[in-house]
Coordinates of C-alpha atoms and ligand atoms in Angstrom, one line a residue:
M1 CA -46.9 -8.0 62.4
N2 CA -48.8 -7.9 59.1
I3 CA -47.9 -11.1 57.3
T4 CA -48.9 -12.6 54.0
V5 CA -50.7 -15.9 53.6
K6 CA -47.8 -17.3 51.6
E7 CA -45.4 -16.4 54.5
L8 CA -47.7 -18.0 57.0
Y9 CA -47.9 -21.3 55.1
S10 CA -44.1 -21.4 54.9
K11 CA -43.4 -20.8 58.6
F12 CA -46.6 -21.5 60.6
Q13 CA -44.8 -24.1 62.7
T14 CA -42.6 -21.4 64.3
L15 CA -45.6 -19.1 64.9
S16 CA -47.7 -21.4 67.1
N17 CA -49.7 -19.5 69.6
Q18 CA -48.3 -16.2 68.4
S19 CA -50.3 -13.1 67.4
V20 CA -50.4 -12.3 63.7
E21 CA -52.2 -9.8 61.5
I22 CA -53.4 -10.6 58.0
S23 CA -55.3 -8.7 55.3
G24 CA -57.2 -10.2 52.4
W25 CA -60.5 -10.9 50.8
V26 CA -63.3 -13.1 52.2
R27 CA -63.9 -16.1 50.1
N28 CA -66.6 -17.5 52.4
N29 CA -68.1 -16.5 55.7
R30 CA -70.0 -19.3 57.5
A31 CA -71.7 -17.8 60.6
Q32 CA -73.0 -20.0 63.3
K33 CA -74.8 -18.8 66.5
E34 CA -71.9 -18.1 68.8
F35 CA -69.0 -18.4 66.4
G36 CA -68.1 -18.4 62.7
F37 CA -65.5 -19.2 60.0
I38 CA -64.0 -16.9 57.4
D39 CA -62.0 -18.3 54.5
L40 CA -59.5 -15.6 53.8
N41 CA -57.4 -15.3 50.6
D42 CA -54.9 -12.5 50.2
G43 CA -53.7 -13.4 46.7
T44 CA -50.2 -14.4 47.7
Y45 CA -50.9 -18.1 47.8
F46 CA -53.3 -20.6 46.3
E47 CA -54.7 -21.7 49.6
T48 CA -57.0 -19.7 51.9
I49 CA -56.6 -19.4 55.7
Q50 CA -59.4 -20.3 58.1
V51 CA -60.2 -17.5 60.5
V52 CA -62.3 -18.6 63.5
Y53 CA -64.2 -15.9 65.3
E54 CA -66.3 -16.1 68.5
E55 CA -69.0 -14.1 70.2
S56 CA -67.1 -14.1 73.5
K57 CA -64.0 -12.5 71.9
L58 CA -65.3 -9.9 69.4
D59 CA -67.0 -6.6 70.2
N60 CA -68.3 -6.5 66.7
F61 CA -69.4 -10.2 66.5
K62 CA -72.8 -9.4 64.9
E63 CA -71.2 -7.2 62.2
T64 CA -68.6 -9.8 61.5
Q65 CA -71.3 -12.5 61.0
K66 CA -72.7 -10.3 58.3
I67 CA -69.5 -9.6 56.4
R68 CA -70.2 -10.6 52.8
V69 CA -68.2 -12.7 50.4
G70 CA -65.7 -10.6 48.4
S71 CA -65.2 -8.0 51.2
S72 CA -61.7 -7.0 52.2
V73 CA -60.8 -7.3 55.9
K74 CA -58.0 -7.1 58.4
V75 CA -57.8 -9.8 61.0
S76 CA -55.6 -10.0 64.1
G77 CA -55.5 -13.1 66.1
K78 CA -53.6 -16.1 67.4
L79 CA -52.1 -18.8 65.1
I80 CA -53.2 -22.2 66.4
L81 CA -51.8 -25.5 65.0
T82 CA -54.5 -27.9 63.9
P83 CA -52.7 -31.1 63.0
N84 CA -55.9 -33.1 62.9
L85 CA -57.8 -30.9 60.5
K86 CA -57.5 -30.5 56.7
Q87 CA -55.6 -27.2 57.0
P88 CA -52.5 -27.4 59.2
F89 CA -53.4 -24.2 61.2
E90 CA -56.0 -21.6 61.7
I91 CA -56.3 -18.1 63.1
K92 CA -58.4 -17.5 66.3
A93 CA -59.5 -13.9 65.8
D94 CA -59.1 -11.2 68.4
E95 CA -60.2 -8.5 66.0
V96 CA -61.9 -8.5 62.6
I97 CA -62.0 -5.1 60.8
L98 CA -64.1 -4.6 57.6
I99 CA -62.0 -2.5 55.2
G100 CA -64.1 -2.6 52.0
D101 CA -67.6 -3.9 51.9
S102 CA -68.7 -6.1 48.9
L103 CA -72.2 -5.7 47.7
E104 CA -74.9 -8.4 47.8
N105 CA -74.7 -8.9 44.1
Y106 CA -71.0 -9.8 44.0
P107 CA -70.8 -12.2 41.0
I108 CA -68.1 -14.5 42.4
Q109 CA -70.1 -16.4 45.1
P110 CA -68.7 -19.6 46.6
K111 CA -70.3 -22.0 44.1
R112 CA -69.5 -23.5 40.7
H113 CA -69.5 -20.9 37.9
S114 CA -69.3 -21.6 34.2
K115 CA -66.2 -20.5 32.4
E116 CA -68.3 -18.4 30.1
F117 CA -69.8 -16.5 33.0
L118 CA -66.4 -15.9 34.5
R119 CA -65.1 -14.7 31.1
E120 CA -67.8 -12.0 31.3
N121 CA -66.4 -11.1 34.7
A122 CA -62.7 -11.2 33.7
H123 CA -62.0 -8.3 36.1
L124 CA -63.0 -10.5 39.0
R125 CA -62.4 -14.1 37.9
M126 CA -58.8 -14.2 39.3
R127 CA -60.5 -14.4 42.7
T128 CA -61.5 -18.0 41.9
N129 CA -59.4 -21.1 42.5
L130 CA -59.2 -22.0 38.8
F131 CA -58.1 -18.6 37.6
S132 CA -55.9 -17.8 40.5
A133 CA -54.0 -21.0 39.7
V134 CA -53.9 -20.3 35.9
F135 CA -52.5 -16.8 36.3
R136 CA -50.0 -17.8 38.9
V137 CA -48.7 -20.5 36.5
R138 CA -48.7 -18.0 33.7
N139 CA -46.5 -15.8 35.8
V140 CA -44.1 -18.7 36.5
V141 CA -44.0 -19.8 32.9
S142 CA -43.1 -16.3 31.8
Y143 CA -40.4 -16.0 34.4
V144 CA -38.8 -19.4 33.8
I145 CA -38.7 -18.8 30.0
H146 CA -36.5 -15.8 30.7
R147 CA -34.5 -17.8 33.2
F148 CA -33.9 -20.6 30.6
F149 CA -32.5 -18.2 28.1
Q150 CA -30.6 -16.0 30.5
E151 CA -28.9 -19.1 32.0
R152 CA -27.7 -20.0 28.5
N153 CA -26.4 -16.4 27.8
F154 CA -29.1 -15.4 25.3
I155 CA -29.4 -11.7 25.0
Y156 CA -33.0 -10.4 25.5
F157 CA -33.8 -7.6 23.1
H158 CA -37.1 -5.8 22.5
A159 CA -38.5 -6.1 19.0
P160 CA -40.7 -3.2 17.9
I161 CA -44.5 -3.4 18.2
V162 CA -45.2 -1.1 15.3
T163 CA -43.6 -2.2 12.0
G164 CA -43.9 -1.5 8.3
S165 CA -43.4 -5.2 7.4
D166 CA -45.4 -8.4 7.4
A167 CA -43.0 -10.8 9.0
E168 CA -45.1 -13.9 8.1
G169 CA -46.2 -12.7 4.7
A170 CA -49.7 -13.8 5.6
G171 CA -51.4 -10.4 5.5
E172 CA -53.1 -10.8 8.9
M173 CA -52.2 -7.4 10.3
F174 CA -53.9 -4.7 12.3
K175 CA -53.2 -1.3 10.7
V176 CA -51.7 1.4 12.8
T177 CA -52.7 4.9 11.5
T178 CA -53.6 8.4 12.5
T179 CA -55.5 8.9 9.3
N180 CA -59.1 9.8 10.1
Y181 CA -61.3 7.6 8.0
E182 CA -64.4 9.6 8.8
D183 CA -62.8 12.7 7.3
L184 CA -61.8 10.8 4.2
L185 CA -65.4 9.6 3.7
K186 CA -66.8 13.1 4.3
N187 CA -64.5 14.6 1.7
N188 CA -65.2 11.7 -0.6
I189 CA -61.5 10.8 -0.8
K190 CA -61.3 7.2 -2.1
E191 CA -57.6 6.5 -1.7
V192 CA -55.3 7.0 1.4
D193 CA -52.0 8.6 0.8
W194 CA -49.9 6.8 3.3
S195 CA -47.0 9.2 2.9
K196 CA -49.1 11.7 4.8
D197 CA -49.8 9.3 7.6
F198 CA -48.0 9.5 11.0
F199 CA -44.9 7.4 10.0
G200 CA -44.9 8.5 6.4
K201 CA -45.9 5.0 5.3
A202 CA -48.4 2.2 6.0
T203 CA -47.7 0.6 9.3
N204 CA -49.1 -2.2 11.4
L205 CA -48.9 -4.0 14.7
T206 CA -46.2 -6.7 14.6
V207 CA -47.2 -10.3 13.9
S208 CA -43.7 -11.6 15.0
G209 CA -40.4 -10.1 16.1
Q210 CA -38.5 -12.7 14.1
L211 CA -37.1 -10.5 11.3
Q212 CA -35.6 -8.1 13.8
A213 CA -34.4 -11.0 15.9
E214 CA -32.4 -12.2 12.9
A215 CA -30.6 -8.9 12.8
Y216 CA -29.8 -9.2 16.5
A217 CA -28.7 -12.8 16.2
L218 CA -26.2 -11.8 13.5
A219 CA -24.6 -9.5 16.1
F220 CA -25.1 -11.2 19.4
R221 CA -25.3 -14.8 18.2
N222 CA -27.9 -16.0 20.7
V223 CA -30.9 -13.7 21.3
Y224 CA -34.6 -13.8 22.1
T225 CA -37.5 -11.5 22.1
F226 CA -40.5 -12.0 24.3
G227 CA -43.4 -9.7 23.7
P228 CA -47.0 -9.2 22.5
T229 CA -47.8 -10.0 18.9
F230 CA -51.0 -9.3 17.0
R231 CA -52.9 -11.3 14.3
A232 CA -56.0 -10.1 12.5
E233 CA -56.9 -13.6 11.5
N234 CA -60.6 -14.3 11.7
S235 CA -60.3 -17.6 13.4
N236 CA -62.7 -18.2 16.2
T237 CA -61.1 -21.3 17.7
Q238 CA -60.1 -22.3 21.2
R239 CA -56.4 -21.8 20.4
H240 CA -56.3 -18.5 18.5
A241 CA -56.2 -15.0 20.0
S242 CA -55.8 -11.7 18.2
E243 CA -53.3 -10.5 20.8
F244 CA -50.9 -13.1 22.3
W245 CA -47.4 -13.3 23.6
M246 CA -44.6 -14.9 21.8
V247 CA -41.1 -16.0 22.8
E248 CA -38.8 -16.0 19.8
P249 CA -35.2 -17.2 20.2
E250 CA -32.9 -16.8 17.2
V251 CA -29.4 -18.3 17.0
A252 CA -26.5 -17.8 14.6
F253 CA -24.5 -20.7 13.3
C254 CA -27.4 -23.0 14.0
D255 CA -29.3 -25.5 11.8
L256 CA -32.8 -26.9 12.1
K257 CA -31.6 -29.9 14.2
Q258 CA -29.9 -27.7 16.8
D259 CA -33.0 -25.4 16.7
M260 CA -35.2 -28.4 17.6
E261 CA -32.8 -29.3 20.5
I262 CA -33.2 -25.9 22.0
A263 CA -37.0 -26.0 21.6
E264 CA -37.1 -29.4 23.2
S265 CA -35.0 -28.4 26.2
M266 CA -36.9 -25.2 26.7
V267 CA -40.3 -27.0 26.7
K268 CA -39.0 -29.6 29.2
Y269 CA -37.4 -26.9 31.4
V270 CA -40.6 -24.9 31.5
I271 CA -42.7 -28.0 32.4
S272 CA -40.3 -29.3 35.1
S273 CA -40.0 -25.8 36.6
V274 CA -43.8 -25.4 36.8
L275 CA -44.1 -28.9 38.4
D276 CA -41.5 -27.9 41.0
E277 CA -42.6 -24.4 41.7
C278 CA -46.4 -24.6 41.5
P279 CA -47.2 -27.9 43.4
K280 CA -50.5 -26.6 44.7
E281 CA -51.7 -25.3 41.4
M282 CA -50.6 -28.4 39.5
E283 CA -52.4 -30.6 42.0
F284 CA -55.6 -28.6 41.5
F285 CA -55.4 -28.9 37.7
D286 CA -54.7 -32.6 37.9
Q287 CA -57.7 -33.1 40.1
F288 CA -60.2 -30.7 38.5
V289 CA -59.1 -29.8 35.0
E290 CA -57.3 -32.7 33.4
K291 CA -57.1 -36.1 35.2
G292 CA -53.6 -37.5 34.9
L293 CA -52.0 -34.2 33.9
K294 CA -49.0 -34.5 36.2
T295 CA -48.1 -38.0 35.1
K296 CA -48.5 -36.9 31.4
L297 CA -46.2 -34.0 31.9
E298 CA -43.6 -35.9 33.9
K299 CA -43.5 -38.4 31.0
V300 CA -43.0 -35.6 28.5
V301 CA -40.0 -34.3 30.5
S302 CA -38.3 -37.8 30.7
S303 CA -38.8 -38.9 27.1
K304 CA -37.2 -37.8 23.8
F305 CA -39.5 -35.9 21.5
Q306 CA -40.2 -37.7 18.2
S307 CA -39.9 -36.2 14.8
V308 CA -41.5 -37.0 11.5
T309 CA -41.3 -35.3 8.0
H310 CA -44.5 -33.7 6.7
H311 CA -44.6 -36.3 4.0
D312 CA -44.4 -39.2 6.4
A313 CA -46.9 -37.5 8.7
I314 CA -49.4 -37.4 5.9
Q315 CA -48.7 -41.0 5.1
V316 CA -49.4 -41.9 8.8
L317 CA -52.7 -40.1 8.5
L318 CA -53.7 -41.8 5.2
D319 CA -52.8 -45.2 6.6
S320 CA -54.8 -44.6 9.8
N321 CA -58.1 -45.1 8.0
Q322 CA -59.7 -42.5 10.3
P323 CA -62.9 -40.8 9.0
F324 CA -61.3 -37.3 8.9
E325 CA -63.4 -34.4 7.8
N326 CA -60.5 -32.9 5.9
K327 CA -58.7 -35.4 3.7
P328 CA -54.9 -35.4 4.5
M329 CA -53.0 -34.3 1.4
F330 CA -49.3 -34.3 0.7
G331 CA -48.9 -30.6 -0.2
E332 CA -51.2 -29.2 2.3
D333 CA -51.4 -27.9 5.9
L334 CA -52.5 -30.1 8.8
A335 CA -56.0 -29.6 10.2
T336 CA -56.6 -29.7 13.9
E337 CA -58.0 -33.2 13.7
H338 CA -54.8 -34.3 12.0
E339 CA -52.7 -32.7 14.7
K340 CA -54.8 -34.5 17.3
Y341 CA -54.3 -37.9 15.6
L342 CA -50.6 -37.4 15.2
T343 CA -50.0 -36.5 18.8
K344 CA -52.0 -39.6 19.8
H345 CA -50.2 -41.8 17.3
F346 CA -46.8 -40.6 18.5
D347 CA -48.0 -40.7 22.1
G348 CA -46.7 -37.2 23.0
P349 CA -45.1 -34.1 21.5
V350 CA -43.9 -34.6 18.0
F351 CA -41.9 -32.3 15.6
V352 CA -43.3 -32.2 12.0
I353 CA -40.4 -31.1 9.8
D354 CA -39.6 -30.5 6.1
W355 CA -42.8 -28.8 5.1
P356 CA -43.9 -28.2 1.5
K357 CA -42.5 -24.7 0.6
E358 CA -45.8 -23.4 -0.8
I359 CA -47.5 -23.4 2.5
K360 CA -44.7 -21.9 4.7
A361 CA -43.2 -18.5 5.0
F362 CA -40.8 -16.9 2.6
Y363 CA -37.8 -16.8 5.0
M364 CA -37.5 -20.6 5.6
R365 CA -34.5 -22.3 4.1
L366 CA -35.1 -24.3 0.9
N367 CA -34.0 -27.9 1.2
D368 CA -31.9 -29.7 -1.4
D369 CA -35.0 -31.3 -2.9
Q370 CA -36.1 -27.8 -3.9
K371 CA -39.6 -28.7 -2.8
T372 CA -39.6 -28.6 1.0
V373 CA -38.2 -26.1 3.5
A374 CA -36.3 -26.6 6.8
A375 CA -39.2 -25.9 9.0
M376 CA -40.5 -27.5 12.2
D377 CA -43.8 -27.4 14.0
L378 CA -44.0 -28.9 17.5
L379 CA -47.4 -30.5 18.0
V380 CA -48.6 -31.4 21.5
P381 CA -51.8 -33.1 22.7
G382 CA -54.4 -30.5 23.6
A383 CA -52.7 -27.2 22.6
G384 CA -51.9 -28.3 19.1
E385 CA -49.1 -26.4 17.4
L386 CA -47.1 -25.2 20.4
I387 CA -44.0 -24.0 18.4
G388 CA -43.3 -23.0 14.8
G389 CA -39.7 -22.5 13.7
S390 CA -37.2 -22.9 10.9
Q391 CA -33.7 -22.6 9.7
R392 CA -33.6 -19.3 7.8
E393 CA -32.7 -18.8 4.1
E394 CA -29.2 -17.3 4.3
R395 CA -28.5 -17.4 0.6
L396 CA -29.3 -14.0 -0.9
E397 CA -30.3 -15.3 -4.4
V398 CA -32.5 -18.1 -3.1
L399 CA -34.2 -15.7 -0.6
E400 CA -34.8 -13.2 -3.4
S401 CA -36.3 -15.7 -5.7
R402 CA -38.5 -17.2 -2.9
M403 CA -39.8 -13.7 -2.1
K404 CA -40.7 -13.2 -5.7
E405 CA -42.5 -16.5 -5.9
M406 CA -44.5 -15.6 -2.8
N407 CA -45.2 -12.0 -3.7
V408 CA -43.3 -10.5 -0.8
A409 CA -42.2 -7.0 -1.7
K410 CA -38.5 -6.5 -1.5
E411 CA -38.5 -2.7 -0.8
E412 CA -39.8 -2.8 2.7
L413 CA -37.3 -5.6 3.6
W414 CA -34.1 -4.0 2.2
W415 CA -32.5 -4.2 5.6
Y416 CA -33.4 -7.9 6.0
L417 CA -31.7 -8.7 2.6
D418 CA -28.7 -6.7 3.8
L419 CA -28.2 -9.3 6.6
R420 CA -27.4 -11.7 3.8
K421 CA -24.9 -9.4 2.2
Y422 CA -22.8 -8.5 5.3
G423 CA -21.5 -11.6 7.1
G424 CA -24.6 -13.8 6.7
C425 CA -24.4 -17.3 8.1
P426 CA -26.7 -20.2 8.7
H427 CA -29.1 -19.4 11.5
A428 CA -32.4 -20.6 12.9
G429 CA -35.0 -19.9 15.5
F430 CA -38.6 -20.5 16.5
G431 CA -41.6 -19.0 18.1
L432 CA -43.4 -20.3 21.1
G433 CA -46.9 -19.1 21.8
L434 CA -46.9 -18.3 25.6
E435 CA -50.7 -18.9 25.9
R436 CA -50.5 -22.3 24.2
M437 CA -47.7 -23.3 26.7
V438 CA -49.9 -22.3 29.6
M439 CA -52.8 -24.3 28.1
Y440 CA -50.5 -27.3 27.8
V441 CA -49.2 -27.3 31.3
T442 CA -52.5 -26.5 33.0
G443 CA -54.8 -28.6 30.8
V444 CA -57.1 -25.6 30.3
D445 CA -58.6 -26.0 26.8
N446 CA -59.6 -22.5 25.8
I447 CA -57.1 -19.8 25.1
R448 CA -59.5 -17.2 26.5
D449 CA -59.1 -18.7 29.9
V450 CA -55.3 -18.3 30.1
I451 CA -55.2 -14.6 29.0
P452 CA -56.0 -12.0 31.6
F453 CA -58.2 -9.9 29.3
P454 CA -58.4 -11.8 26.0
R455 CA -58.8 -10.1 22.6
T456 CA -60.5 -12.3 19.9
P457 CA -62.7 -11.5 16.9
K458 CA -65.6 -9.3 18.0
N459 CA -64.4 -9.2 21.5
C460 CA -62.3 -6.4 23.1
E461 CA -64.1 -5.9 26.5
F462 CA -62.1 -4.7 29.5
Ligands
4AD501 O1 -46.0 -20.4 13.6 P1 -46.0 -19.0 13.8 O2 -46.8 -18.1 13.0 O3 -44.4 -18.6 13.6 C1 -43.9 -17.3 13.6 O4 -44.5 -16.3 13.9 C2 -42.4 -17.3 13.4 N1 -42.0 -16.0 13.1 C3 -41.7 -17.8 14.7 C4 -40.2 -17.8 14.6 O5 -39.7 -18.6 13.9 N2 -39.6 -16.9 15.2 O6 -46.2 -18.6 15.4 C5 -45.4 -19.2 16.4 C6 -46.3 -19.7 17.5 C7 -47.3 -20.8 17.1 O7 -46.6 -22.1 17.1 C8 -48.3 -20.7 18.2 O8 -47.8 -21.3 19.4 C9 -48.3 -19.2 18.5 O9 -47.1 -18.7 18.0 N3 -49.4 -18.6 17.7 C10 -50.6 -18.2 18.3 N4 -51.0 -18.3 19.6 C11 -52.3 -17.8 19.9 N5 -53.1 -17.2 18.9 C12 -52.7 -17.1 17.7 N6 -53.5 -16.5 16.8 C13 -51.4 -17.6 17.3 N7 -50.7 -17.7 16.1 C14 -49.5 -18.3 16.4
MG502 MG1 -47.1 -21.8 12.6

């Protein structure tokens, strides 16, 4: 019977003294004179299994002693309960077969490696405890986000990856083109005629599926998109990637307050699901990545998120008398150091709402004061801005005048304006950066370490 390590851990008690067969990779091989120990991991479970092999039992004992770290092997043997040892059971090998050898220079040796070194070996780093835990949690976070929305009858739709518009109006887009720039240069052509390009117009990778989500919300009421998004912003920080995944729910007949309620329950749902479903991984993060992580997250789940207007948040910062590098200003964005201070001040996640209209996107609903928009950013300790969302401007004239003010061309967004002409209604939504959520629940502080193969400025290896 070939069985996975995960299955073994769930039913080892019923398999005492029985023969089992497992396949996996050698994490460590400690050979003694007449016996030895192999730590075997097959990727299905965070833990390894200890395989004990003896000279008296194996024909190939000498070869087994030499099996190197990283090799793949097949082991048959008897499961023995070991209630007095750290691991509850071990396998006494009858047979050890080397399937794929691993060379002497295998980079992932059983010792501490720096995160930088492991980033350079992103094709192998999932074989370490840290990264196996991170990517297992990333899997669960993705799955339970779907579950959260599906349980609430949200329709999952797929927003396009290639678009002709700039959803955020920030100009941080990667061009998509079949135009051959080298040919243009050779022929001394100084201007590109986009009408001759593949789509007959200038196109780019999407920065957000929101605008299309709005169209879907105005037909299905509750929808979400969950996919890759791309930003050509040249920010080399621990929290920015050029390619990241975003979850964007959009809800018709919904205002900012209800939008925030959905965001809060989603974040709490994700955290409690991960605590429930990844106990081994969370224990590991709590011990080795961020001390007190579990207690912190449990508190987040059980307390109400606070909220503060942008104006009052700036006041808190000014009153704090902290030596900030960037002076907090009423009409301006928050710097990382400000976000840090605010999450400390409010002792947990905090919504900053009602932002100055000049520094937010064109689609956000103008408040009655005519100065602020119905926007919310959810700030959390560590990951910073976890969520950005807003109530959308549903009034055609107001939207048109906001687009004009912010230099957003109307032509490309004719269909978006149509949504205000044919049965428009108050609606709202938000975007959660998947990677920032994974950082928050694992305590890992660099976004490059929660993305399988990260893309950041000047880096597109693998
Ligand atoms: O605040 P942002 O830019 O909002 C939007 O894109 C809206 N269209 C969302 C909506 O209302 N439907 O991005 C949303 C979230 C941020 O809060 C952050 O978590 C994440 O996406 N994010 C990034 N994550 C990693 N790297 C980057 N460069 C990111 N930019 C945004
Ligand atoms: Mg934002």
